[in-house]
Each structure stands twice: as C-alpha cells, then as structure tokens.
PDB file of C-alpha atoms (C1' of nucleotides) in Angstrom:
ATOM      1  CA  UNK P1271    -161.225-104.885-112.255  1.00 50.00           C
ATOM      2  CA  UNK P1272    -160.515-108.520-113.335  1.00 51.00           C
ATOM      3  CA  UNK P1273    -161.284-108.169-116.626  1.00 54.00           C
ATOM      4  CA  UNK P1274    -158.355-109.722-119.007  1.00 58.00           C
ATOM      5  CA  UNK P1275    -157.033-107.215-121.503  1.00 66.00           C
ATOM      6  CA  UNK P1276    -156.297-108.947-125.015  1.00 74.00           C
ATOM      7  CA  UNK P1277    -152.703-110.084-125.133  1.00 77.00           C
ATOM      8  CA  UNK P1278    -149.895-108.521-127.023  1.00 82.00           C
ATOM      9  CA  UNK P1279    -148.489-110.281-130.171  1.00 85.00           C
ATOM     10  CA  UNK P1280    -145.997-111.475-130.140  1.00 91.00           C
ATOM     11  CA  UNK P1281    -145.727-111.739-126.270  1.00 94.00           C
ATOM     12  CA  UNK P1282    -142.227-110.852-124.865  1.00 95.00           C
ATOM     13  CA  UNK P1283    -139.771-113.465-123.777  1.00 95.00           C
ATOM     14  CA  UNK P1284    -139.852-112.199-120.207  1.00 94.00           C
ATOM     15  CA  UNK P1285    -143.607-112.312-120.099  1.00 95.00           C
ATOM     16  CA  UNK P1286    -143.659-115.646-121.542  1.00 97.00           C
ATOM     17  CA  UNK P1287    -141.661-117.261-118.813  1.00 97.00           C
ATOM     18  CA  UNK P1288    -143.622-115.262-116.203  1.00 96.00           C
ATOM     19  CA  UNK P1289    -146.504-117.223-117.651  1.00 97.00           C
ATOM     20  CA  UNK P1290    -145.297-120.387-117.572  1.00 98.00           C
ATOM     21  CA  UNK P1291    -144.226-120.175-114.540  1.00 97.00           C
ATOM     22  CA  UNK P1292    -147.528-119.313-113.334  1.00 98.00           C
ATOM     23  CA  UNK P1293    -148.957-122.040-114.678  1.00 98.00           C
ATOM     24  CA  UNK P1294    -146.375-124.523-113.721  1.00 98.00           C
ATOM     25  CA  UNK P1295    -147.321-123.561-109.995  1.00 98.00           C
ATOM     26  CA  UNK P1296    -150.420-124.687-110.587  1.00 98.00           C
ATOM     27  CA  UNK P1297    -149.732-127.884-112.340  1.00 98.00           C
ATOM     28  CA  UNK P1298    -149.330-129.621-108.972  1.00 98.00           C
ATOM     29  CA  UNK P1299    -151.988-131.983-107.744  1.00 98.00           C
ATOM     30  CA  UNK P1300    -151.118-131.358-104.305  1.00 98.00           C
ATOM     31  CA  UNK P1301    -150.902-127.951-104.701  1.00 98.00           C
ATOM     32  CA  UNK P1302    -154.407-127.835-106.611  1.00 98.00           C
ATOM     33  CA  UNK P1303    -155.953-129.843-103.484  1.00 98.00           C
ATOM     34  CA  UNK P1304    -154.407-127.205-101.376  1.00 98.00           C
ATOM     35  CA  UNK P1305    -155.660-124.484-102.883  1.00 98.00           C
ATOM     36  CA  UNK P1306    -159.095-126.317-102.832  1.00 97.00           C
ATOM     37  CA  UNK P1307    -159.129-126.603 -99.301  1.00 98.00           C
ATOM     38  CA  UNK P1308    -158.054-122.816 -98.801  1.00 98.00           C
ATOM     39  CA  UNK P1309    -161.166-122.521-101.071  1.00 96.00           C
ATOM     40  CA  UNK P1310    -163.416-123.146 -97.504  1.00 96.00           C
ATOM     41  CA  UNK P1311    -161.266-120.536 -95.483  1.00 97.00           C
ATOM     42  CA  UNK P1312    -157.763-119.824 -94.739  1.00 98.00           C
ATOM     43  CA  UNK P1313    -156.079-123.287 -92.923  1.00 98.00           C
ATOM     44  CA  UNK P1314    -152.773-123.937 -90.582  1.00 98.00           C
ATOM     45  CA  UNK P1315    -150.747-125.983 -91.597  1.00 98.00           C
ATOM     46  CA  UNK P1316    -151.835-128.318 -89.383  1.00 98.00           C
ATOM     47  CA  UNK P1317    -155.273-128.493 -91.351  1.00 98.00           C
ATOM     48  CA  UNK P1318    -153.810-128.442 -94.310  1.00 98.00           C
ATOM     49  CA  UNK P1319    -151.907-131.449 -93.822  1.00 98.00           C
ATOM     50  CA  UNK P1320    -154.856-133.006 -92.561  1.00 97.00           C
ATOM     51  CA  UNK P1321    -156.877-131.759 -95.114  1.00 97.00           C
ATOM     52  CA  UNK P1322    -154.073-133.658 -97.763  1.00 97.00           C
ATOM     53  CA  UNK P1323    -152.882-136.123 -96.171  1.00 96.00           C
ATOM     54  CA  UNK P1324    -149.609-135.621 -96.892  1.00 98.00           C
ATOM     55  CA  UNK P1325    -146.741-135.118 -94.509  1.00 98.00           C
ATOM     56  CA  UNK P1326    -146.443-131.813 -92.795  1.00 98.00           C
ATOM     57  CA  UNK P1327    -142.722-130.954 -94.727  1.00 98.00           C
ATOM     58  CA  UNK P1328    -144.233-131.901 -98.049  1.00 98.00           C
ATOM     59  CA  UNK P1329    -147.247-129.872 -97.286  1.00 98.00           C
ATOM     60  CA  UNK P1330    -145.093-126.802 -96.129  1.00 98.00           C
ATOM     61  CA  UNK P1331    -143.077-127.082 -99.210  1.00 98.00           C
ATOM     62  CA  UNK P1332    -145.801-126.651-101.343  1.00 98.00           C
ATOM     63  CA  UNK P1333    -146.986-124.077 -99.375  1.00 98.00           C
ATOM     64  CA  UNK P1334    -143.798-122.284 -99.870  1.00 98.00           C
ATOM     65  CA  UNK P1335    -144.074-122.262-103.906  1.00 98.00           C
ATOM     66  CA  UNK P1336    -147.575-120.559-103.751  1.00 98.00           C
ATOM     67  CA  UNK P1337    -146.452-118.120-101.601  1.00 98.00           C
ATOM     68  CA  UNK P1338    -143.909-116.891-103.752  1.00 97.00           C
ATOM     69  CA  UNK P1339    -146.118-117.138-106.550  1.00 97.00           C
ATOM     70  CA  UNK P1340    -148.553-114.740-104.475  1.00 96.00           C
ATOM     71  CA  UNK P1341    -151.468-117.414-104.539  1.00 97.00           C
ATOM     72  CA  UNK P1342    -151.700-117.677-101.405  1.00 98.00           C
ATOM     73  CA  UNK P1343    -150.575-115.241 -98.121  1.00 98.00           C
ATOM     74  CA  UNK P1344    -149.347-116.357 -94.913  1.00 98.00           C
ATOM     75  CA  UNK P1345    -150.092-115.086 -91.289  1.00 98.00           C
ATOM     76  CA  UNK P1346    -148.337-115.998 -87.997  1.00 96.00           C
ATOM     77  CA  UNK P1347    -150.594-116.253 -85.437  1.00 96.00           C
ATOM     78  CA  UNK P1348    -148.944-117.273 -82.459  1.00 95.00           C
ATOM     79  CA  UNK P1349    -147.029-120.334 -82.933  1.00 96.00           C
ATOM     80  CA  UNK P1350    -149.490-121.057 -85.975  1.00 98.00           C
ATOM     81  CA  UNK P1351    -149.471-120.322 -89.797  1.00 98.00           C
ATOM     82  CA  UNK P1352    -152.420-119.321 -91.465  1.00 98.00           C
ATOM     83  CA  UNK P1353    -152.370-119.397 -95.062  1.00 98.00           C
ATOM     84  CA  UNK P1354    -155.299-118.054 -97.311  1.00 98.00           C
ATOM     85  CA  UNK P1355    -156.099-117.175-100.938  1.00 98.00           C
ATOM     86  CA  UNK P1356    -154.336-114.375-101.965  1.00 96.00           C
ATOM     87  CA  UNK P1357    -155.420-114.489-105.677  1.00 94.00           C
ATOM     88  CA  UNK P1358    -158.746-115.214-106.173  1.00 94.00           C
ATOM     89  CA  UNK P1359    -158.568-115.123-110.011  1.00 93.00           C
ATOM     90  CA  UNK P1360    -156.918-119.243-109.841  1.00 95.00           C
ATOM     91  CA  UNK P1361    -160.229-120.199-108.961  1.00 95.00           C
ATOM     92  CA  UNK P1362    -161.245-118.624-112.385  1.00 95.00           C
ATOM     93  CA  UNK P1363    -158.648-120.405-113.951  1.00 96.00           C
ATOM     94  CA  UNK P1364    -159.505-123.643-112.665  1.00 95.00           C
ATOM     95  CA  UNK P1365    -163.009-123.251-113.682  1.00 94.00           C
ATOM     96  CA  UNK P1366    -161.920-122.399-117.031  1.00 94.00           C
ATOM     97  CA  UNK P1367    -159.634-125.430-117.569  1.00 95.00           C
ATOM     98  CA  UNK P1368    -162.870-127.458-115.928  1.00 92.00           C
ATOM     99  CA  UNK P1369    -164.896-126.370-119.158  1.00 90.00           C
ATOM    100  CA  UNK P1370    -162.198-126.820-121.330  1.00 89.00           C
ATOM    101  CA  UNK P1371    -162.127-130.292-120.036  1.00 90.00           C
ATOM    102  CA  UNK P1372    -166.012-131.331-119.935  1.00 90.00           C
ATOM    103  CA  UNK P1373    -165.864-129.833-123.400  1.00 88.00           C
ATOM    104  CA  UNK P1374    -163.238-132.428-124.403  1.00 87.00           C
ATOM    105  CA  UNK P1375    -165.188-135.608-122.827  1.00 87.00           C
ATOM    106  CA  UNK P1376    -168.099-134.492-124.385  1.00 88.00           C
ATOM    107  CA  UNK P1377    -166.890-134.432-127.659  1.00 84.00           C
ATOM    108  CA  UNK P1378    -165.119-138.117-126.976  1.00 84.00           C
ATOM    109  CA  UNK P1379    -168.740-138.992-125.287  1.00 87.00           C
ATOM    110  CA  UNK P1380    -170.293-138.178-128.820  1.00 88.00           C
ATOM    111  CA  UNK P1381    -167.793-139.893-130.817  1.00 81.00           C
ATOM    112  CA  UNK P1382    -167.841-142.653-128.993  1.00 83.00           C
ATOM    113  CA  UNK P1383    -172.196-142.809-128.970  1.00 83.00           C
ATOM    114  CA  UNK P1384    -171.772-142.225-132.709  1.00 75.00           C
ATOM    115  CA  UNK P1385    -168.868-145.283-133.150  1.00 70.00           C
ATOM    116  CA  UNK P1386    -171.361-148.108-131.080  1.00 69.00           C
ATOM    117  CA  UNK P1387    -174.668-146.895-132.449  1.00 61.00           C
ATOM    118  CA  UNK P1388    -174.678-148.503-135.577  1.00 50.00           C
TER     119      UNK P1388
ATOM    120  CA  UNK Q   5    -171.442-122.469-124.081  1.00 49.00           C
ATOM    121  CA  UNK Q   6    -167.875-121.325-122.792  1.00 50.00           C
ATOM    122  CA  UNK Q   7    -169.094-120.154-119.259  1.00 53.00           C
ATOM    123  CA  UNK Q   8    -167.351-122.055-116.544  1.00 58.00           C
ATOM    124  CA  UNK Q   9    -169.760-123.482-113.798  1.00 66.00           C
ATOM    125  CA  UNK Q  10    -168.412-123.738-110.243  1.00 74.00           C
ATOM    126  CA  UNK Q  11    -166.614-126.425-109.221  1.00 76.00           C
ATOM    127  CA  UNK Q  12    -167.500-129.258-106.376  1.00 81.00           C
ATOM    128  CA  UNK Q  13    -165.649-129.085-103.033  1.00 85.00           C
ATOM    129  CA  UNK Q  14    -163.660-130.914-102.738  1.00 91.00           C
ATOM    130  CA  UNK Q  15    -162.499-131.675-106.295  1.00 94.00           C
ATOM    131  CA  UNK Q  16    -162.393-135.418-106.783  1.00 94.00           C
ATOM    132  CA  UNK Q  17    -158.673-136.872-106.675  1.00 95.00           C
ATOM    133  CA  UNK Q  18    -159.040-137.762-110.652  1.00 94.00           C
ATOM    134  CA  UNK Q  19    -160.155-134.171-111.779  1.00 95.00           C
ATOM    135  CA  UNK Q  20    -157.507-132.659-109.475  1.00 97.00           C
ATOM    136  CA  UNK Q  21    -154.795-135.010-111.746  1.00 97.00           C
ATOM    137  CA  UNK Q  22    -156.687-133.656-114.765  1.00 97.00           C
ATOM    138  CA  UNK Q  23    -156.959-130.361-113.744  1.00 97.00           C
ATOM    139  CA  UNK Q  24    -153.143-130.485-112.904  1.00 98.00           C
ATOM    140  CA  UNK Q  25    -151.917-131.744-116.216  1.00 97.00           C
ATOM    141  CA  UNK Q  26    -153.417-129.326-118.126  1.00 98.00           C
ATOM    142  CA  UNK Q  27    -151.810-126.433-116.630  1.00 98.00           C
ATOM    143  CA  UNK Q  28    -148.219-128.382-116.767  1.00 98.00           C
ATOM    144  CA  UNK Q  29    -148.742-128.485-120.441  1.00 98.00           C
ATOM    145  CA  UNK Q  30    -148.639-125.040-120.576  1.00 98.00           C
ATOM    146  CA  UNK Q  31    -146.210-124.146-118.042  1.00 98.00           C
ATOM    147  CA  UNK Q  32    -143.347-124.478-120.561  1.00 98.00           C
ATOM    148  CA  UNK Q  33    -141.889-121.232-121.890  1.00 98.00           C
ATOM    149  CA  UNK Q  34    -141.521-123.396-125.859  1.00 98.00           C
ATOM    150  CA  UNK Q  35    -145.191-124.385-125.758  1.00 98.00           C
ATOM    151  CA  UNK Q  36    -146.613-120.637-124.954  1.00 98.00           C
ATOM    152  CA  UNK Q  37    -144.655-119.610-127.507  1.00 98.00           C
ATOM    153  CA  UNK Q  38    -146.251-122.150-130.045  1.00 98.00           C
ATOM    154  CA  UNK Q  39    -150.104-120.831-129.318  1.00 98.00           C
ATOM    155  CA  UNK Q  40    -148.722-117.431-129.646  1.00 97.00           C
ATOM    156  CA  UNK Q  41    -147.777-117.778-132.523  1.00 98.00           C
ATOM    157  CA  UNK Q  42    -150.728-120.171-133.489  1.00 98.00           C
ATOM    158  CA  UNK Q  43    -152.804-117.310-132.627  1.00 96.00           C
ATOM    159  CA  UNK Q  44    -152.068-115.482-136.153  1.00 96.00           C
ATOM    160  CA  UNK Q  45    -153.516-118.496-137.609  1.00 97.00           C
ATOM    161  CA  UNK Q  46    -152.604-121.853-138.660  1.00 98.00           C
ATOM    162  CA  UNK Q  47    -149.317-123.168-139.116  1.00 98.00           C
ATOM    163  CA  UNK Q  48    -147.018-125.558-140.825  1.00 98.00           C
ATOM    164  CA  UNK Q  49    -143.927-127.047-138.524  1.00 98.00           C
ATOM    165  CA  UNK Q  50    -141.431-125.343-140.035  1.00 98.00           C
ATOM    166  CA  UNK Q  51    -143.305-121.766-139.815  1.00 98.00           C
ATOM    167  CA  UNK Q  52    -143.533-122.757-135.996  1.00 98.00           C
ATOM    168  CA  UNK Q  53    -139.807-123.261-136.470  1.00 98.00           C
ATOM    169  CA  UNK Q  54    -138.732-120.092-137.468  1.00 97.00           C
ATOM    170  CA  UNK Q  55    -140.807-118.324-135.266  1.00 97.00           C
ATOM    171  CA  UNK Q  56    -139.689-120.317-132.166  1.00 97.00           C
ATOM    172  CA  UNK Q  57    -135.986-120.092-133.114  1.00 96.00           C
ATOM    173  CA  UNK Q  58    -135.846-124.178-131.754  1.00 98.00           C
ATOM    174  CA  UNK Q  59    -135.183-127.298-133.525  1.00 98.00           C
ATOM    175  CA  UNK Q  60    -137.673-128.852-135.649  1.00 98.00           C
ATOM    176  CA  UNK Q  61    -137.134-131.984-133.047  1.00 98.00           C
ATOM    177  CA  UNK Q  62    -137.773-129.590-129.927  1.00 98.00           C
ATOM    178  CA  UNK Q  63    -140.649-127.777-131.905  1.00 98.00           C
ATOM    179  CA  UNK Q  64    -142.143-130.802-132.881  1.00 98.00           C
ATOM    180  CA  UNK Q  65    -141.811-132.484-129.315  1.00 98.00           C
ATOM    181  CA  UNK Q  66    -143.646-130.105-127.801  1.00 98.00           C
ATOM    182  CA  UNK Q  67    -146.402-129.839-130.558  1.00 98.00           C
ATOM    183  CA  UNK Q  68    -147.241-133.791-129.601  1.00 98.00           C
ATOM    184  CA  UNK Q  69    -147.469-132.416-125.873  1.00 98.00           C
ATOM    185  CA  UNK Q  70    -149.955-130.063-127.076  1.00 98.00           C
ATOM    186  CA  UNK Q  71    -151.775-132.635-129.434  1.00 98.00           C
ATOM    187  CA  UNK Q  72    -152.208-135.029-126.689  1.00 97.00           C
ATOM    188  CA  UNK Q  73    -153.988-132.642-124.741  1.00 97.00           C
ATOM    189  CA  UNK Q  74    -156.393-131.984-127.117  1.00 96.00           C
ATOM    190  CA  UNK Q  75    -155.250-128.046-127.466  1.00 97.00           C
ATOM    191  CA  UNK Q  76    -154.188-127.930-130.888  1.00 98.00           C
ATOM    192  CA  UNK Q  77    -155.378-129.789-133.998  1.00 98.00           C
ATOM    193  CA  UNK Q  78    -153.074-131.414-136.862  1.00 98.00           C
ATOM    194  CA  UNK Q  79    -154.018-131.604-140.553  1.00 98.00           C
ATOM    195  CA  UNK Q  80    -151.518-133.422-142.686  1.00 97.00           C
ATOM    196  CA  UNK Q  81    -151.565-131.782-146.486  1.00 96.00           C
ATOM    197  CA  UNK Q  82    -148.607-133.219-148.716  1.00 95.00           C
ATOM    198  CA  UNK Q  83    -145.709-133.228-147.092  1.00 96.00           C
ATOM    199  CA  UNK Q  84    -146.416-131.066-144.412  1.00 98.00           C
ATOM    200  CA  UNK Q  85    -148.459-130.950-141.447  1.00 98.00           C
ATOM    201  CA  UNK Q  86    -150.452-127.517-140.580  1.00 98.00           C
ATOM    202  CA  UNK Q  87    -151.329-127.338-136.612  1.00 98.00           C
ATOM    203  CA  UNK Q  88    -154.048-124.900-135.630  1.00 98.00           C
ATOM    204  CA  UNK Q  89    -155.510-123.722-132.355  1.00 98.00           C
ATOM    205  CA  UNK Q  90    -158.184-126.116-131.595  1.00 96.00           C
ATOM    206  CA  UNK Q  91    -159.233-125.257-127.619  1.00 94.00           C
ATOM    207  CA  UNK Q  92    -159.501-120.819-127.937  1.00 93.00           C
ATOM    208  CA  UNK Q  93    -160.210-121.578-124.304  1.00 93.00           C
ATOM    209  CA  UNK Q  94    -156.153-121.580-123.437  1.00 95.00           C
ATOM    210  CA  UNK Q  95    -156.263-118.063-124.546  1.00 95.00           C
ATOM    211  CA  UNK Q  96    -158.599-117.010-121.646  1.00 95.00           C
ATOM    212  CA  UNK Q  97    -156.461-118.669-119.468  1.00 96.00           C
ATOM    213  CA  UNK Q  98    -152.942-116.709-120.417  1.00 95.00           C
ATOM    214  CA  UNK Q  99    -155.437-113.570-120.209  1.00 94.00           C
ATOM    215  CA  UNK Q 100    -156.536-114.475-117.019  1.00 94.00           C
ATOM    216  CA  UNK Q 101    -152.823-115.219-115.597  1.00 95.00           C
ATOM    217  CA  UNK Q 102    -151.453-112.216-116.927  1.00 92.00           C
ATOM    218  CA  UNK Q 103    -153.926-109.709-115.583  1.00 90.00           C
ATOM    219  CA  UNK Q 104    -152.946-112.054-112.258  1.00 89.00           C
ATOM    220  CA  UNK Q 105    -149.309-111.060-112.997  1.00 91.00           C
ATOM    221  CA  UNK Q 106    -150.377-107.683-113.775  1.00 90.00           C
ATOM    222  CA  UNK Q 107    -152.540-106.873-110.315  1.00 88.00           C
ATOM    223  CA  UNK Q 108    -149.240-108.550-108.434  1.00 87.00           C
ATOM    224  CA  UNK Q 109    -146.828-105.682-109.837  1.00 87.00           C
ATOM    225  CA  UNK Q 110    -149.122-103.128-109.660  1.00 89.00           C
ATOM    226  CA  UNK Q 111    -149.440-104.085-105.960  1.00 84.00           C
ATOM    227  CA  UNK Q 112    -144.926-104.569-106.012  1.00 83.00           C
ATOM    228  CA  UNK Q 113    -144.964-101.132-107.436  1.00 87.00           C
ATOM    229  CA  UNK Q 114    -147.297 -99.408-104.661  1.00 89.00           C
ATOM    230  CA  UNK Q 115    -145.213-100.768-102.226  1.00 81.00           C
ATOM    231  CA  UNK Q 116    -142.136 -99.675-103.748  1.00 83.00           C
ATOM    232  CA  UNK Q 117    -143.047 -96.381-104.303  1.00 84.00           C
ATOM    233  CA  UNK Q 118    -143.919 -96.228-100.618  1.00 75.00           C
ATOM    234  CA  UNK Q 119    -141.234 -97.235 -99.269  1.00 69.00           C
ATOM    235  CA  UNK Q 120    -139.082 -94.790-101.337  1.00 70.00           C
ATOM    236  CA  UNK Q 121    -141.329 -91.897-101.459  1.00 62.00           C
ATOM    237  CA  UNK Q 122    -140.163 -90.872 -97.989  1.00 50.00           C
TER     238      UNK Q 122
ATOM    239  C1'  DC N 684    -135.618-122.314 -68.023  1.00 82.84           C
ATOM    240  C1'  DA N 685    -136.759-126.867 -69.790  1.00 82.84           C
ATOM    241  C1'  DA N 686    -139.967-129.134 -72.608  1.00 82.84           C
ATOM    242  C1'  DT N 687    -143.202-129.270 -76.109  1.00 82.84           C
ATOM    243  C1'  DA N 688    -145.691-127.925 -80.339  1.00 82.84           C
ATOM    244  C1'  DA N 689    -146.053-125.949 -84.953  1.00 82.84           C
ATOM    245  C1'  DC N 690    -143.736-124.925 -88.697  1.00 82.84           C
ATOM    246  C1'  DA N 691    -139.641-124.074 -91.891  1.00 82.84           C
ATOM    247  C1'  DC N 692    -135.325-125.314 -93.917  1.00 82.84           C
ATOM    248  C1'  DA N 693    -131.713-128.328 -95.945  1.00 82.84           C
ATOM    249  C1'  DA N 694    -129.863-132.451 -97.875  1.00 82.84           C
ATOM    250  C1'  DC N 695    -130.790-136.310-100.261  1.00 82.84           C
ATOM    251  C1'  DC N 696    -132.895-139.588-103.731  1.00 82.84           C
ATOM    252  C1'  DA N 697    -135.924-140.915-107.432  1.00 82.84           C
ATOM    253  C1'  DT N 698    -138.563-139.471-111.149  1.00 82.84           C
ATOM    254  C1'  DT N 699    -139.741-136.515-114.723  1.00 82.84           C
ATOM    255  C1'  DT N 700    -138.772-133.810-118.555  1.00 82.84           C
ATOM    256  C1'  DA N 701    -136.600-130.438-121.922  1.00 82.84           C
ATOM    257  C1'  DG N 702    -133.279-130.462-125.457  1.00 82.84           C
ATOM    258  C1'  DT N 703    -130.088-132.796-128.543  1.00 82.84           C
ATOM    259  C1'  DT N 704    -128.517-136.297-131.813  1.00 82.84           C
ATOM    260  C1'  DG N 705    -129.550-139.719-134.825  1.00 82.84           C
ATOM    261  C1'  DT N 706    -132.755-142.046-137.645  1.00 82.84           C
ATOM    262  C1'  DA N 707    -137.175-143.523-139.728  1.00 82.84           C
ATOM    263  C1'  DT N 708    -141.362-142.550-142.429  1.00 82.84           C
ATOM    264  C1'  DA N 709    -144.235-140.525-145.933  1.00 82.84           C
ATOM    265  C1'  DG N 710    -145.227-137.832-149.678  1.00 82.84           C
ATOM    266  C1'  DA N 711    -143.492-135.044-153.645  1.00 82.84           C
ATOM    267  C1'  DT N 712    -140.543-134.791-157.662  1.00 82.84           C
ATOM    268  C1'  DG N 713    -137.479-135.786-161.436  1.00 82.84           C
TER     269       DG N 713
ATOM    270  C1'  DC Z 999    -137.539-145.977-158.936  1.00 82.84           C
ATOM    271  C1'  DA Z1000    -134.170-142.813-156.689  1.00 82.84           C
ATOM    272  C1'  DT Z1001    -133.997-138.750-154.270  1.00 82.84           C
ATOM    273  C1'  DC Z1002    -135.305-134.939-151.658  1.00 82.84           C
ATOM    274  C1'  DT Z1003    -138.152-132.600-148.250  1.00 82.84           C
ATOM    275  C1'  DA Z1004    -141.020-132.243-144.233  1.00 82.84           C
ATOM    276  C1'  DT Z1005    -142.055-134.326-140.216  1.00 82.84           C
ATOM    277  C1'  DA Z1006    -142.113-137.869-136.530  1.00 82.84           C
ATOM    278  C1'  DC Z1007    -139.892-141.092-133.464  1.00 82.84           C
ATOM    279  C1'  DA Z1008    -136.333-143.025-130.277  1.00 82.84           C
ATOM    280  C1'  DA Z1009    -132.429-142.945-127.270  1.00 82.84           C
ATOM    281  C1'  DC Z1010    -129.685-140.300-124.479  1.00 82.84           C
ATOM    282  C1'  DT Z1011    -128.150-136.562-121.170  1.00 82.84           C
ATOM    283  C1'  DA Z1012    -128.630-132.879-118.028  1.00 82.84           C
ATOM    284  C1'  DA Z1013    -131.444-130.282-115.234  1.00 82.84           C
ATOM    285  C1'  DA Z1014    -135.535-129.581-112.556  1.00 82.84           C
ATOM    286  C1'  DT Z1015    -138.614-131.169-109.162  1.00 82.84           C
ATOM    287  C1'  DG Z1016    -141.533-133.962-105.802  1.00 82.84           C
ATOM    288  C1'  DG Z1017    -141.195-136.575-101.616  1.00 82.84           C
ATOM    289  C1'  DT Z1018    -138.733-138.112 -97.566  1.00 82.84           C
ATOM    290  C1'  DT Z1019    -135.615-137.761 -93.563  1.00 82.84           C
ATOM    291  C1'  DG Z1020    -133.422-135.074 -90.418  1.00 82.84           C
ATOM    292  C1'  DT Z1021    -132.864-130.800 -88.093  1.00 82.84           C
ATOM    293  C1'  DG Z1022    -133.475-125.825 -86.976  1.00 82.84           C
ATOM    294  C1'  DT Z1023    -136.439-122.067 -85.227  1.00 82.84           C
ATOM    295  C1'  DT Z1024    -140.000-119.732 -82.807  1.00 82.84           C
ATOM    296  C1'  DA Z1025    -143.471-119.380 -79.592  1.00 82.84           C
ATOM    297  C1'  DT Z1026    -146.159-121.442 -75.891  1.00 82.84           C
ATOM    298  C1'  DT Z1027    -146.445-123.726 -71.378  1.00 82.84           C
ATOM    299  C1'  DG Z1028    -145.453-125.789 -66.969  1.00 82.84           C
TER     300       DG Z1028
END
DNA sequence: CAATAACACAACCATTTAGTTGTATAGATG
DNA sequence: CATCTATACAACTAAATGGTTGTGTTATTG
C-alpha cells in the first residue's frame, strides 16, 4: 500500500481536474497550517482556531474544503468537533514539495556563492 | 538525493506561503496538462499548443507560471522556444495524489457496494 | 425551559486569476 | 530591408475564492 503506480499518458480530462483540484486544496496557507497542527493529534475547532489564529468562521470554512476533499475527518463529540487526518499521504506530499524547494535554494545558494566569489 | 526529510512542527509562516504556492501552481487543470505532455519530452510552444487544444496566449501564460516556479526550463533556439521538465519531482507528487484519489474511491466503492449489496 | 457554548451556514465584499483580445519583440527568410 | 513566424507581454473581463459579518443549529447546563 502507498506506493504510486506510474501515471497513464496522456492522463484523462476527468483525472486531470481531479488532480488539480487536489492540489488546489492544498494551496492554502491556512489550510497547510491546519493540517500542520492536525499533524500533533486531531483538534476542535476551538484549538484549531487557536492554534491559527484566525477567526472561528474562517477556520470552519477551511475546515469544510478538506473535508470534502477527504483530508481530514470530522467527529461530533458532544457539542464539540474533532477533526483529524484522514489522509496521511499530504504529509508525503508536503515533504516532497519541501525537497523540491531546498533543492531550488540550493541551487540559487550556489549561483549566488559562485556570482560574489570572484 | 530526492528523499524528503521530515518537516519541523510547526512549519514556519514563510515555508507554509512557499509550501502553499507551489501546490497552487499546479492546481490548474491547463498547467497539469502542460507536464503531461512535457513528460514525452521536450517541447516547443506550439507542440504544447496542439496538444493542449488552448491558445498560444493561454498556453504560454501558464508556461511563465510554471517558469517562475522553477518547474520547467526554457531554451530559446531560433525562433522558437523548447520548454522541458526541469523539477521530475512534480511527477512524484501527481503519483502521490492520485494513488490519494485512488485509495478515496476504492474506499466510495466499498461503501457503495455495501449499502446496495443488501 | 431559558441561557449559553461550540460550531456551521449564508450573504457579502475584495482580491485573485484564468482566458481572451490586441499588440510588441525577436529571429528567420527572401 | 521588408516580411513572416514564433513567442511574449499587456489590458481587460468574468469567474472563483478568501475573509468578514451576521445568523442558524445543536447540545449542554442551570
């Protein structure tokens, strides 16, 4: 389990907007500090909101797009809602684009060593 | 190289923007098309053209958005410009997101066929 | 049952952005 | 040098979206 299967070529249109979308979910700050809280445990809103410092309807909204993206699951408890990480694998994916991104700087780091050093 | 490392908690506010921006480069239907089709191999605007079925304005819009972030490269030779795949990494990533997309409708389809089985 | 607390929903506004239209630039070609 | 071809750039429009304000809903509590 969770290993990625090569991609078909070319990939269908349906698929194609499926991924976008996927990704578009996750091109959110707010919704990438959410998911880094839920990364410690599954929050209420209440901590959540804390945890973002943003207001509690903004916060909920958010909420509300990774749950219907299935990143993230939600639990009454009582007059409570406890959201958690439903997908593991966007840690994964955040990782990736991490690497992706410390590979960038260091190739502007060299560049930029190479430009002043002589 | 190419192994992602974990990441801090909690991501700093900057890498969270980062982090963000790079997947809302490639949450846009247009621009997944353009690395799938960059994936046979290099490519020349108007190739990326045809195979997108856009403008050469739209096509070459969204290319910029993709130069900018550093995931394809640009080569000018004569009068045309050949882009090329220059981060493989964003191929891990639609990978990774589809065999998210996958696990979700296996899980739709278990439920489904639960629910009508009886 | 009234009041409160936690959360969700809806309407609104401001900003962003995808796509189009029109035009500019740069290199090839006669 | 004039022209054509490939590409980039700029301005505009329409649609999508993030954030706020206001309100609804559900469950707890006195």
């Amino acid at each position: 389990m969770n290993q990625t299967t090569p991609l078909r070529h070319p990939i269908p249109d349906q698929l194609v907007e499926l991924i976008a979308q996927r990704f578009r979910v996750l091109g959110e700050p707010m919704r990438i500090k959410l998911l880094d809280r839920l990364r410690e445990g599954p929050a209420t809103v209440g901590e959540l909101v804390e945890a973002t410092a943003a207001s509690q309807q903004n916060v909920s909204k958010h909420l509300r797009v990774l749950l219907e993206a299935g990143i993230v699951s939600r639990a009454r408890e009582g007059n409570f809602a406890r959201y958690a990480i439903a997908d593991e694998a966007v840690f994964r994916l955040c990782e990736e684009v991490c690497g992706g991104l410390r590979a960038q700087f260091a190739e502007l780091k060299a560049l930029i060593e190479e430009g002043t050093a002589r």
